[in-house]
Tab-separated table of C-alpha atoms and ligand atoms in Angstrom:
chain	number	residue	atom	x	y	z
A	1	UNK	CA	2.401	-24.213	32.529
A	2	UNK	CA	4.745	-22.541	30.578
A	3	UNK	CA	7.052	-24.915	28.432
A	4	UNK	CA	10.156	-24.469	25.994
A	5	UNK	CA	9.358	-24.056	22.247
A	6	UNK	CA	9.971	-26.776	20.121
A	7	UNK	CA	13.051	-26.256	17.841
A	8	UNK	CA	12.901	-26.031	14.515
A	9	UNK	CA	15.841	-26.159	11.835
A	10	UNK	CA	13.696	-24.743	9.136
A	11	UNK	CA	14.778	-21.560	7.420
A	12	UNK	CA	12.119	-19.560	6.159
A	13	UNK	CA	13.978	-17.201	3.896
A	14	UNK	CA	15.884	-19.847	1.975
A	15	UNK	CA	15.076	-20.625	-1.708
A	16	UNK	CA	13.691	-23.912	-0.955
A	17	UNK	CA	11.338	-22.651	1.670
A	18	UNK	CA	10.225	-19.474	-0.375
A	19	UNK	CA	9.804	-21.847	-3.621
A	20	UNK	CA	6.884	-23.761	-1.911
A	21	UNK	CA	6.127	-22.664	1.605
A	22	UNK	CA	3.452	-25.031	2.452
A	23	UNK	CA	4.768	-28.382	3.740
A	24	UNK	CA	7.236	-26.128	6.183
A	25	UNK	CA	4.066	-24.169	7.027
A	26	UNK	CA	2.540	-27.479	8.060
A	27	UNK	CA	4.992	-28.589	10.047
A	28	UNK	CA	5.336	-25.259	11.728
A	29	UNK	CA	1.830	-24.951	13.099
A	30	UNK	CA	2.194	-28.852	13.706
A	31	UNK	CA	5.375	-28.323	16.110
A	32	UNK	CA	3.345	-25.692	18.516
A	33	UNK	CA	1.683	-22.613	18.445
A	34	UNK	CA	5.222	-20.785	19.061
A	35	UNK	CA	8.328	-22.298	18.467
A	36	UNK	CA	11.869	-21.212	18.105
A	37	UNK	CA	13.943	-21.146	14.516
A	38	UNK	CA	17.508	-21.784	15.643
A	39	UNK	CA	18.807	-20.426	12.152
A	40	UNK	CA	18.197	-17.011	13.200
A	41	UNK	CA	17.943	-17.490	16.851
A	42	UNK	CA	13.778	-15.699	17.006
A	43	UNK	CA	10.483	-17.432	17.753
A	44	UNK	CA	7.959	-18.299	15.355
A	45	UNK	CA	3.955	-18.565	15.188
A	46	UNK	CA	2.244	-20.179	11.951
A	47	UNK	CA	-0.968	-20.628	13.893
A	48	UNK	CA	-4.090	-18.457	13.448
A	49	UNK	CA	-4.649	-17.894	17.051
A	50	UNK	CA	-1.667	-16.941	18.278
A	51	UNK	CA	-0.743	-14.556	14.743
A	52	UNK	CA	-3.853	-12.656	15.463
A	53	UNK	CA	-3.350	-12.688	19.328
A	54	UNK	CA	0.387	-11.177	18.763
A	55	UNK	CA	-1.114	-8.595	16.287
A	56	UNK	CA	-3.627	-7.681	18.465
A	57	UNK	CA	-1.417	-6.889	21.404
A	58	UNK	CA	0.556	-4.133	20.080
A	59	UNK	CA	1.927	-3.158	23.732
A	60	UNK	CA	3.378	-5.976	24.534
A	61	UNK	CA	4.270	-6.930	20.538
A	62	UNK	CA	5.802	-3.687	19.350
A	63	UNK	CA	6.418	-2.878	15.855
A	64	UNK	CA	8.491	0.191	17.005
A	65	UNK	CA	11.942	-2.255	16.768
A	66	UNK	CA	10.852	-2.720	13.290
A	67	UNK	CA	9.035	-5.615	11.580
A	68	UNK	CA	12.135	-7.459	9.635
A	69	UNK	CA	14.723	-9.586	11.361
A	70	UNK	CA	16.948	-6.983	12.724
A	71	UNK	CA	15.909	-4.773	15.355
A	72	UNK	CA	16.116	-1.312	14.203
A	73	UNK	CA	16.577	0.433	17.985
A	74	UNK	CA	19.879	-1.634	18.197
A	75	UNK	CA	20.789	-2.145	14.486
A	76	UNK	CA	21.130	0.830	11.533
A	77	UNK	CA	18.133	0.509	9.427
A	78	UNK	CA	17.981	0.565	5.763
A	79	UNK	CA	15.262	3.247	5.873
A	80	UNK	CA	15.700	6.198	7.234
A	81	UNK	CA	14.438	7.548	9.052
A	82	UNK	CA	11.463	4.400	10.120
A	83	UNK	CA	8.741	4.266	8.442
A	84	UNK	CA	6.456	6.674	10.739
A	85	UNK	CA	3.331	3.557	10.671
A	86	UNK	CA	4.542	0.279	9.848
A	87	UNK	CA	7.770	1.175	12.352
A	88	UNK	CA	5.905	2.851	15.154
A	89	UNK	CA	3.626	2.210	18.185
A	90	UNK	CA	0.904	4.827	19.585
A	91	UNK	CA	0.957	7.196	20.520
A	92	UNK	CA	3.190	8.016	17.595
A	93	UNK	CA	0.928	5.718	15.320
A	94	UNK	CA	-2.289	7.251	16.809
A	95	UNK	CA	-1.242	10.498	15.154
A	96	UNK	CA	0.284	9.253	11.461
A	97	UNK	CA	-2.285	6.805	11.208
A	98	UNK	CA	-5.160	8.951	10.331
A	99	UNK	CA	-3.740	11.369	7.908
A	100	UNK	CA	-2.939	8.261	5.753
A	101	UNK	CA	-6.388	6.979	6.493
A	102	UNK	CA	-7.861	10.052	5.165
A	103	UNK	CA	-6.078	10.542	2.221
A	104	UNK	CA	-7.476	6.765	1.291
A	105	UNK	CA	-10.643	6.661	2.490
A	106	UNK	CA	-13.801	5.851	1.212
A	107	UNK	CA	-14.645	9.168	-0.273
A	108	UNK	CA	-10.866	9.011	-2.137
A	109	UNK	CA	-11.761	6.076	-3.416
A	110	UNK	CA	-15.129	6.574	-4.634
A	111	UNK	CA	-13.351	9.796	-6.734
A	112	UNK	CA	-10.825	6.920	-7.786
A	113	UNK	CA	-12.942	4.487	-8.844
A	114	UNK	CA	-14.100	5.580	-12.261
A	115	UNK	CA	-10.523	6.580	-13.623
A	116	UNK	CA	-9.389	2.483	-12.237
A	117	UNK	CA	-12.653	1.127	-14.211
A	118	UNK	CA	-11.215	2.776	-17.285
A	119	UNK	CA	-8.075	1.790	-17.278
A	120	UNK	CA	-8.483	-2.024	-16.556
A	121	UNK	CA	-11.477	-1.799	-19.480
A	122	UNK	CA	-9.048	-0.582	-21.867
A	123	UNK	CA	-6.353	-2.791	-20.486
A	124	UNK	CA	-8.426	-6.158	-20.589
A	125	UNK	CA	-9.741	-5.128	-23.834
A	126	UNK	CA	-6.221	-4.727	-25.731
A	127	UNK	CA	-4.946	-8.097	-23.758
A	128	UNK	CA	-7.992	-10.300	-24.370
A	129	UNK	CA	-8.043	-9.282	-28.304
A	130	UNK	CA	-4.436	-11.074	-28.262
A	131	UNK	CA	-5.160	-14.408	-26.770
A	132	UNK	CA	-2.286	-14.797	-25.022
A	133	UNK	CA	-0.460	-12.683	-23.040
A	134	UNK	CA	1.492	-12.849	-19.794
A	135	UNK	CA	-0.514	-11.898	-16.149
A	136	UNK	CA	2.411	-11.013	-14.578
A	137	UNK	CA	4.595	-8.642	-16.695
A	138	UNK	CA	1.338	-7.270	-19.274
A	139	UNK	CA	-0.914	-7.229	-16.222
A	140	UNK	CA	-0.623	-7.183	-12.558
A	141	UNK	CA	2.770	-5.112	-12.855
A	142	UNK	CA	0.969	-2.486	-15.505
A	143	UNK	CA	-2.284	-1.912	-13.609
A	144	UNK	CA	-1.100	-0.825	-10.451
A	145	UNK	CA	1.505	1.167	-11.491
A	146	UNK	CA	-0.839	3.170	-13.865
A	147	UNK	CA	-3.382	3.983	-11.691
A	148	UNK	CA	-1.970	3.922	-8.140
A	149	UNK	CA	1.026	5.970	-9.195
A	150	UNK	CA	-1.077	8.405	-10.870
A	151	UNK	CA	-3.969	8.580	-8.321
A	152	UNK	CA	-1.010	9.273	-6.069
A	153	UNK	CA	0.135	12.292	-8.644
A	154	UNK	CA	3.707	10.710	-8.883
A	155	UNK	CA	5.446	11.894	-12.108
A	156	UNK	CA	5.888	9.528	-15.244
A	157	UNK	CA	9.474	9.885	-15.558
A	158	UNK	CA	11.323	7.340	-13.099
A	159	UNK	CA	8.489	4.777	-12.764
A	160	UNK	CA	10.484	2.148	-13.866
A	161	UNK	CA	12.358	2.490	-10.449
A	162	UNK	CA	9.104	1.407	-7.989
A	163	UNK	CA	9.363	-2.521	-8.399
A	164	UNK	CA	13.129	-2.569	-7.959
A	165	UNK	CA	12.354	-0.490	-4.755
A	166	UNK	CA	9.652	-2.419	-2.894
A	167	UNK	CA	11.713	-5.934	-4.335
A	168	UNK	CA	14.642	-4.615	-1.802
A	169	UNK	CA	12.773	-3.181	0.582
A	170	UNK	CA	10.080	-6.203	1.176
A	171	UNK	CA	13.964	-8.595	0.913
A	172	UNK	CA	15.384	-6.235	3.348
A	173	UNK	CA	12.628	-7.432	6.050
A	174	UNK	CA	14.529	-10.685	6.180
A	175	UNK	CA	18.458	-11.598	6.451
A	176	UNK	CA	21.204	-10.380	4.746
A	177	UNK	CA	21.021	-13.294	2.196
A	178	UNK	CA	21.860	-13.512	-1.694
A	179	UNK	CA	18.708	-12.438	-2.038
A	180	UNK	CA	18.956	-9.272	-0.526
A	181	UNK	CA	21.822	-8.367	-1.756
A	182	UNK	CA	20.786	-9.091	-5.249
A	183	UNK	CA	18.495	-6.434	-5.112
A	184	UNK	CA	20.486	-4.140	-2.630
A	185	UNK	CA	21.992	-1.892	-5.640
A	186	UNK	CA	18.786	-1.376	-8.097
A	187	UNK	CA	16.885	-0.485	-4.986
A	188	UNK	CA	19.206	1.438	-3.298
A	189	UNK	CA	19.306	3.787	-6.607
A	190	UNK	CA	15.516	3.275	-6.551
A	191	UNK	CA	15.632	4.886	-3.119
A	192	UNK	CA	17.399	7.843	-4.381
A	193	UNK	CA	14.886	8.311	-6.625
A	194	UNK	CA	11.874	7.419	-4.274
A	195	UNK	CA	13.320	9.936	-1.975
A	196	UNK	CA	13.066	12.685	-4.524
A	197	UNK	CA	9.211	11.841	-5.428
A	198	UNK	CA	8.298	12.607	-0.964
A	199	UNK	CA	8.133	16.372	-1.536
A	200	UNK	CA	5.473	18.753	-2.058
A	201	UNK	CA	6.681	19.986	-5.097
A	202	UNK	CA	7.443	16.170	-7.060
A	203	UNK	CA	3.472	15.325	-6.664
A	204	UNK	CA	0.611	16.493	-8.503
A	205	UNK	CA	-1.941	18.899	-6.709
A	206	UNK	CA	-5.246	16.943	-5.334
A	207	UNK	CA	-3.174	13.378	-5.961
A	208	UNK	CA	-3.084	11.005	-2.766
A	209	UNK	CA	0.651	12.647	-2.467
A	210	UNK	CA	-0.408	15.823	-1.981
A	211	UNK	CA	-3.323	15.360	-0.088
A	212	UNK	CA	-1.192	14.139	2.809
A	213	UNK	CA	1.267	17.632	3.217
A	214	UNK	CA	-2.644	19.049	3.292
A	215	UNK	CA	-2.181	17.566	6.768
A	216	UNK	CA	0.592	19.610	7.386
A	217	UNK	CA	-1.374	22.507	6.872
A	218	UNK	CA	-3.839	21.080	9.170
A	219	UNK	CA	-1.274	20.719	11.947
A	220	UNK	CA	-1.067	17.005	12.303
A	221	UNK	CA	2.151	16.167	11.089
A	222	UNK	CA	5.653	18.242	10.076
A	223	UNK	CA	6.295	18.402	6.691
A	224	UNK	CA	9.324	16.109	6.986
A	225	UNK	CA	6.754	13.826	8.342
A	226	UNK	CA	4.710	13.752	5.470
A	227	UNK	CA	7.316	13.295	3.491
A	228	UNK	CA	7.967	9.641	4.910
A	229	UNK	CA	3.907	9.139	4.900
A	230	UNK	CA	4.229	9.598	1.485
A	231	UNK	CA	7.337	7.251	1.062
A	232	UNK	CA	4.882	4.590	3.119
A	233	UNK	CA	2.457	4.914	0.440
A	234	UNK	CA	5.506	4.230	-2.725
A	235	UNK	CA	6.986	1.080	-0.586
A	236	UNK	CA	3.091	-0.827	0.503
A	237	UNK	CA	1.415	0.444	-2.493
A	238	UNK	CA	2.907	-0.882	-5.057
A	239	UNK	CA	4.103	-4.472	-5.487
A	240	UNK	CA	1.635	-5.578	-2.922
A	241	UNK	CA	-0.765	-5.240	-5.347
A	242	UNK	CA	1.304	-6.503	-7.908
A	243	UNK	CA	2.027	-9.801	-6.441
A	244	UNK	CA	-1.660	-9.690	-5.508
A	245	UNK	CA	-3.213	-9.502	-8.738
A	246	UNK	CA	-0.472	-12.264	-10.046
A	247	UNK	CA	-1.224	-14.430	-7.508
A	248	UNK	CA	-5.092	-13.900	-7.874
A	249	UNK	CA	-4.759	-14.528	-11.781
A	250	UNK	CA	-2.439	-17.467	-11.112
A	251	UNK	CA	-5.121	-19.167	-8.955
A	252	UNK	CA	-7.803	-18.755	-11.109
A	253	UNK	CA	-6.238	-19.615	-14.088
A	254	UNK	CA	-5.984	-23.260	-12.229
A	255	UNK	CA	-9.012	-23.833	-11.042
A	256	UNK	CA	-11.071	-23.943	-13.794
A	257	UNK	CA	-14.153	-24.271	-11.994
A	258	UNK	CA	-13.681	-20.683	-9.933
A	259	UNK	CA	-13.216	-19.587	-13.165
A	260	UNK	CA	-16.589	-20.648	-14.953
A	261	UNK	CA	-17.870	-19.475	-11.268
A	262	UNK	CA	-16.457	-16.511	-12.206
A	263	UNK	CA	-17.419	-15.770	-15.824
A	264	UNK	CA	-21.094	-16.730	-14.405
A	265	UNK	CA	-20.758	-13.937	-11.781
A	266	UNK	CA	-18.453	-10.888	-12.238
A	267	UNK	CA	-20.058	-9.723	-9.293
A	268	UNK	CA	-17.879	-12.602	-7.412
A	269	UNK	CA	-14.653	-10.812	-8.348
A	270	UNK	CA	-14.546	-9.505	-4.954
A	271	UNK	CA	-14.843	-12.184	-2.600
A	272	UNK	CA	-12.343	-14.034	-5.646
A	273	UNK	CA	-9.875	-11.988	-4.825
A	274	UNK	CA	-10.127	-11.552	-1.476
A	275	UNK	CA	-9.870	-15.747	-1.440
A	276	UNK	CA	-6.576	-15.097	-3.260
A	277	UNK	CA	-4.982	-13.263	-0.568
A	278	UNK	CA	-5.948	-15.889	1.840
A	279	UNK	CA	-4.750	-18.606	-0.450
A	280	UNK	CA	-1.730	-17.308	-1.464
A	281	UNK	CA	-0.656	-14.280	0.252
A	282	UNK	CA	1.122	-11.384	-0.833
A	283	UNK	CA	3.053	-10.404	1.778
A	284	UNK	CA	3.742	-13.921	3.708
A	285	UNK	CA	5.185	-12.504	7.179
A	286	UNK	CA	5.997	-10.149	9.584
A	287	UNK	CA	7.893	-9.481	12.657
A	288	UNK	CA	7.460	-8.258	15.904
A	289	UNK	CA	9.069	-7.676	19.329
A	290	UNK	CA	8.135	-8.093	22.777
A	291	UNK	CA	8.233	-4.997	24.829
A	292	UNK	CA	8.322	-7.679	28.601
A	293	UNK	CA	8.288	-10.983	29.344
A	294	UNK	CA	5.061	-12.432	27.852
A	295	UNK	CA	3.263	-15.778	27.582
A	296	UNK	CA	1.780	-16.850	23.864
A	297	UNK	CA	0.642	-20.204	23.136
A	298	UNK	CA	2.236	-22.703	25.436
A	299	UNK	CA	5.710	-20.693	25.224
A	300	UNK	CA	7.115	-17.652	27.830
A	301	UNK	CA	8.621	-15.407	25.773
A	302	UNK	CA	11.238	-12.645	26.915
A	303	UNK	CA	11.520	-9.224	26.372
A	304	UNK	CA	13.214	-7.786	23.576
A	305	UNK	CA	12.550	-11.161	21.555
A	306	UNK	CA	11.734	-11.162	17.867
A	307	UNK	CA	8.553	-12.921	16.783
A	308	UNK	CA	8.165	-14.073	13.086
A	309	UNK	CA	4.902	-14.409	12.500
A	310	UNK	CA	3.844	-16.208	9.500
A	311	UNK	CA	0.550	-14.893	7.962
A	312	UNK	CA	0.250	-16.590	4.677
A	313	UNK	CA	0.281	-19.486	7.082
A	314	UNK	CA	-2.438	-19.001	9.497
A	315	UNK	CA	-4.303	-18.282	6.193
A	316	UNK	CA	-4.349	-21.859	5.927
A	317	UNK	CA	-4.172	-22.946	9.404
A	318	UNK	CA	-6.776	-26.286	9.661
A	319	UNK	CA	-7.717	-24.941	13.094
A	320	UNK	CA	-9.183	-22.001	11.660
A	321	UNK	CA	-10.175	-23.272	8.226
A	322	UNK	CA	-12.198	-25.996	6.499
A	323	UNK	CA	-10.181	-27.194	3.926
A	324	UNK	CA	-7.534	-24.505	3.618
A	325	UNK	CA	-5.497	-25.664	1.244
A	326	UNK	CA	-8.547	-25.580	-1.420
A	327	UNK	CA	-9.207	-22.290	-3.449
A	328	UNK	CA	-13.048	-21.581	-2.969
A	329	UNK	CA	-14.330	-18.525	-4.411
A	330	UNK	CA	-17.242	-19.028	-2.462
A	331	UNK	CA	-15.921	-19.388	0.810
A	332	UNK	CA	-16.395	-17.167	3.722
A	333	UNK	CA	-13.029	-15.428	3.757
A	334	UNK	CA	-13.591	-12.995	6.740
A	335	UNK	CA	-10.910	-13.513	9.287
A	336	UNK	CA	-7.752	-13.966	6.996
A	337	UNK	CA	-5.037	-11.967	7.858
A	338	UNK	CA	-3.205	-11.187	4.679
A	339	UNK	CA	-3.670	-7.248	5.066
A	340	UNK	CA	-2.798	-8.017	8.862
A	341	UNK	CA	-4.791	-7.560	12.035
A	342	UNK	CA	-5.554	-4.575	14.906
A	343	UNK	CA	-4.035	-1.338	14.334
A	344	UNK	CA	-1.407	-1.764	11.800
A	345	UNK	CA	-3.878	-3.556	9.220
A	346	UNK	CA	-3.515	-2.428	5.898
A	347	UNK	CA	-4.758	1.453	5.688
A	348	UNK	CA	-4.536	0.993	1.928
A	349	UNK	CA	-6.646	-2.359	2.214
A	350	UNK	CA	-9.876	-0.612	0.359
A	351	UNK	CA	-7.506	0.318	-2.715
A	352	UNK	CA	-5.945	-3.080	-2.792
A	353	UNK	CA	-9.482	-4.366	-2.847
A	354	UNK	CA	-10.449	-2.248	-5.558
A	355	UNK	CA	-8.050	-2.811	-7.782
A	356	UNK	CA	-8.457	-6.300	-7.484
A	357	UNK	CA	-12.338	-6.792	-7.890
A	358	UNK	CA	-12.161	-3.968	-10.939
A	359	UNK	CA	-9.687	-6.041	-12.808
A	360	UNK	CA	-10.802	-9.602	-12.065
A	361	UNK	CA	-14.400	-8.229	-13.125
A	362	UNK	CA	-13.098	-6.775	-16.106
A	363	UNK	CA	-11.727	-10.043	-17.357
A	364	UNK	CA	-14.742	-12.192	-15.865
A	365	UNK	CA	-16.726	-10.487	-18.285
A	366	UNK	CA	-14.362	-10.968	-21.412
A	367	UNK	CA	-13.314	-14.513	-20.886
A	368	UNK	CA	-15.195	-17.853	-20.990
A	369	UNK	CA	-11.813	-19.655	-20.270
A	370	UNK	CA	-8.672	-18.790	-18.737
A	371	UNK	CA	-5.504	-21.338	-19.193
A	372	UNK	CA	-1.860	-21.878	-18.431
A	373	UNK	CA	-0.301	-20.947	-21.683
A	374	UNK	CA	3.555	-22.414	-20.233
A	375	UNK	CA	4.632	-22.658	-16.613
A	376	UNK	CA	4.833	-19.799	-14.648
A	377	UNK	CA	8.009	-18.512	-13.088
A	378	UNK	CA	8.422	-17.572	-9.561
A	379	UNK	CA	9.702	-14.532	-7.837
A	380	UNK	CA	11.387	-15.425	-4.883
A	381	UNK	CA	11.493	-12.704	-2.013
A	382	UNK	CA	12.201	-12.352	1.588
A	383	UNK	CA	8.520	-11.453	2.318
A	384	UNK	CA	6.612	-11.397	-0.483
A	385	UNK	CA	5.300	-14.171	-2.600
A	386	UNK	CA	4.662	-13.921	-6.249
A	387	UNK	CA	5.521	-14.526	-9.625
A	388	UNK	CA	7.783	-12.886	-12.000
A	389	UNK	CA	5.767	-14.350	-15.296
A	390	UNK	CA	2.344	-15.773	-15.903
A	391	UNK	CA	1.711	-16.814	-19.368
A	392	UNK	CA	-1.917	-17.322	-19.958
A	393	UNK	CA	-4.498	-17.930	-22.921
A	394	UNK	CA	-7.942	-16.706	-22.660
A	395	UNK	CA	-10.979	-18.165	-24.927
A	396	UNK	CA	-12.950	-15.141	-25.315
A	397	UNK	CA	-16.555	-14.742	-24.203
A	398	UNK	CA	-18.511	-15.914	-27.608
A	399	UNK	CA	-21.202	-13.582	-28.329
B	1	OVM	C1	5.956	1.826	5.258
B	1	OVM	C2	5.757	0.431	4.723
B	1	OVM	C3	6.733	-0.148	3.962
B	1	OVM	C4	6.564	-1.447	3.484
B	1	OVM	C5	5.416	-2.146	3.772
B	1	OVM	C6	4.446	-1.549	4.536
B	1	OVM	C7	3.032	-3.456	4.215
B	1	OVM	C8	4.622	-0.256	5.000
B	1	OVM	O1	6.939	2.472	4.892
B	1	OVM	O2	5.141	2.285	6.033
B	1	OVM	O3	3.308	-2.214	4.835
């Protein structure tokens, strides 16, 4: 029998919330598997079940109205024109999907890989010779930016503008808060600028950039479309991976025992980091919005309602997890949804993945210990968690 969400005054793009996430989480999936946020007037799910259920059911949970707070077939949207995957529902996606798929799939990355090994050797070399040094700002925002920009063949000049980008665009997912509009006129020049980089002529031959107007040679997609597949790749690319690694480093550098797991085993660097995004996920939630009336958990939901549903949450949702709230780099991580679930799951997932086991494996094998050198400071966004520093001191492997 359908029943009326419980209310909840929480608001999850506040400072407070954003700051530390996890006792609102909690009382989230406590309160039901759906319930309504009266600060923005939208239903809710922090529950594993019903966040992969909604993600699953893409007809009836449509992304096409966008997948921030304001819905983007009745409100202007800061991009434009919508992003042709995150924004869309088949059978649009079922045609802009796969020439993004290609252009990252395994046989990209296995070209990829040895350029990424090279430059997190050289990297963790230089930063573990210094003995201190900060994850954040000499690390997770260097790494991805050097090799993900230039795998994607995006010129040098400008790169500075990326991070200011995705920081609006990942805010502009939420309200029109102080938040967003702290970032609103760095990324709007950033735009400018990003906007200028989606042409065949800005990107490199054979880079990921150019590989996708190949597609318009192909016949899958106009060239003005590939231009905005291309602009997908700049905007989920980037700082996803940056918060990522941060988060991944911050974890570790915590739990001293992962890390002498770790050291042990470089090989673990994988499943490490893929416990990272469970435990602390880099992008934290995402909207949707029912296409009819629909029933999810306990709660009928209308159509044309927007869904918030929390992923970093169900990450750690008891129901699905044995003690969630513990960082286990041997754990069975399978399941999380950090890089989503059903069709719109990351496409970029494997080079996310990469990165992250290449780097954590490059300083597995350099450092015995890994420590808090001062506190870290957070980076508070509408969607994203992170941090903006991470100092750290490493005790080098001894030989
Ligand atoms: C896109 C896009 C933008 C931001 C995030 C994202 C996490 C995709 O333009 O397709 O996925």
């Amino acid at each position: 029998m359908a029943a009326l969400p419980p209310v909840l005054d929480v608001d999850p793009f506040s400072d407070e919330f954003l700051a530390d996430p996890y006792p609102d989480h909690e009382r989230l999936r406590a309160a039901g598997p759906v319930v309504w946020l009266e600060t923005y007037g939208i239903y809710a799910s922090a529950r594993h079940a019903e966040v992969q259920l909604a993600l699953q059911d893409w007809r009836t949970f449509s992304s096409a109205a966008g997948v921030g707070l304001a819905n983007i077939e009745k409100e202007a949207s800061f991009f434009q024109p919508p992003s042709l995957l995150l924004e869309a529902d088949p059978p649009l996606h079922q045609r802009t999907r796969p020439v993004l798929a290609l252009a990252l799939s395994p046989s990209a990355l296995r070209d990829l890989r040895p350029k990424f090994e090279l430059e997190a050797h050289a990297l963790a070399d230089r930063l573990v010779s210094r003995g201190t040094f900060d994850g954040v700002t000499d690390l997770a925002e260097v790494y991805p930016i050097r090799v993900f920009a230039d795998a994607l063949g995006l010129r040098e000049e400008g790169r500075e503008h990326l991070l200011p980008y995705a920081a609006f665009l990942f805010n502009a997912f939420g309200p029109r808060n102080p938040r967003f509009e702290a970032t609103l006129r760095a990324g709007e020049a950033a735009r400018e600028w990003v906007k200028r980089q989606c042409n065949r002529r800005a990107l490199r031959p054979g880079g990921l950039g150019s590989r996708v107007f190949d597609a318009v040679n192909r016949g899958e997609v106009s060239e003005e479309e590939a231009a905005v597949l291309v602009r997908s790749l700049l905007s989920a690319g980037l700082d996803t991976t940056v918060y990522g690694l941060g988060n991944a480093l911050f974890a570790l550098a915590t739990h001293p025992e992962a890390w002498a797991q770790l050291h042990a085993q470089p090989e673990l660097a994988r499943t490490a980091f893929e416990e990272a995004l469970r435990f602390e996920s880099a992008v934290q939630t995402f909207f949707r919005t029912t296409t009819a009336e629909t029933d999810l958990g306990d709660v009928t939901l209308p159509a044309g309602a927007k869904i918030l549903l929390f992923l970093g949450a169900a990450n750690r949702d008891p129901r699905r997890w044995d003690e969630p709230d513990q960082f286990d780099i041997a754990r069975k991580t399978s399941g999380h949804v950090a890089f989503g679930y059903g069709i719109h799951s990351c496409v970029g997932q494997a080079v996310a993945r990469m990165e992250g086991e290449i780097v954590l494996k490059a300083l597995a094998e350099r450092i015995e210990r890994l420590e808090l050198a001062a506190p870290p400071v957070r980076c508070l966004n509408n969607t994203l968690r992170g941090l903006a520093s991470l100092p750290l001191s490493v005790a080098p492997r001894r030989h």
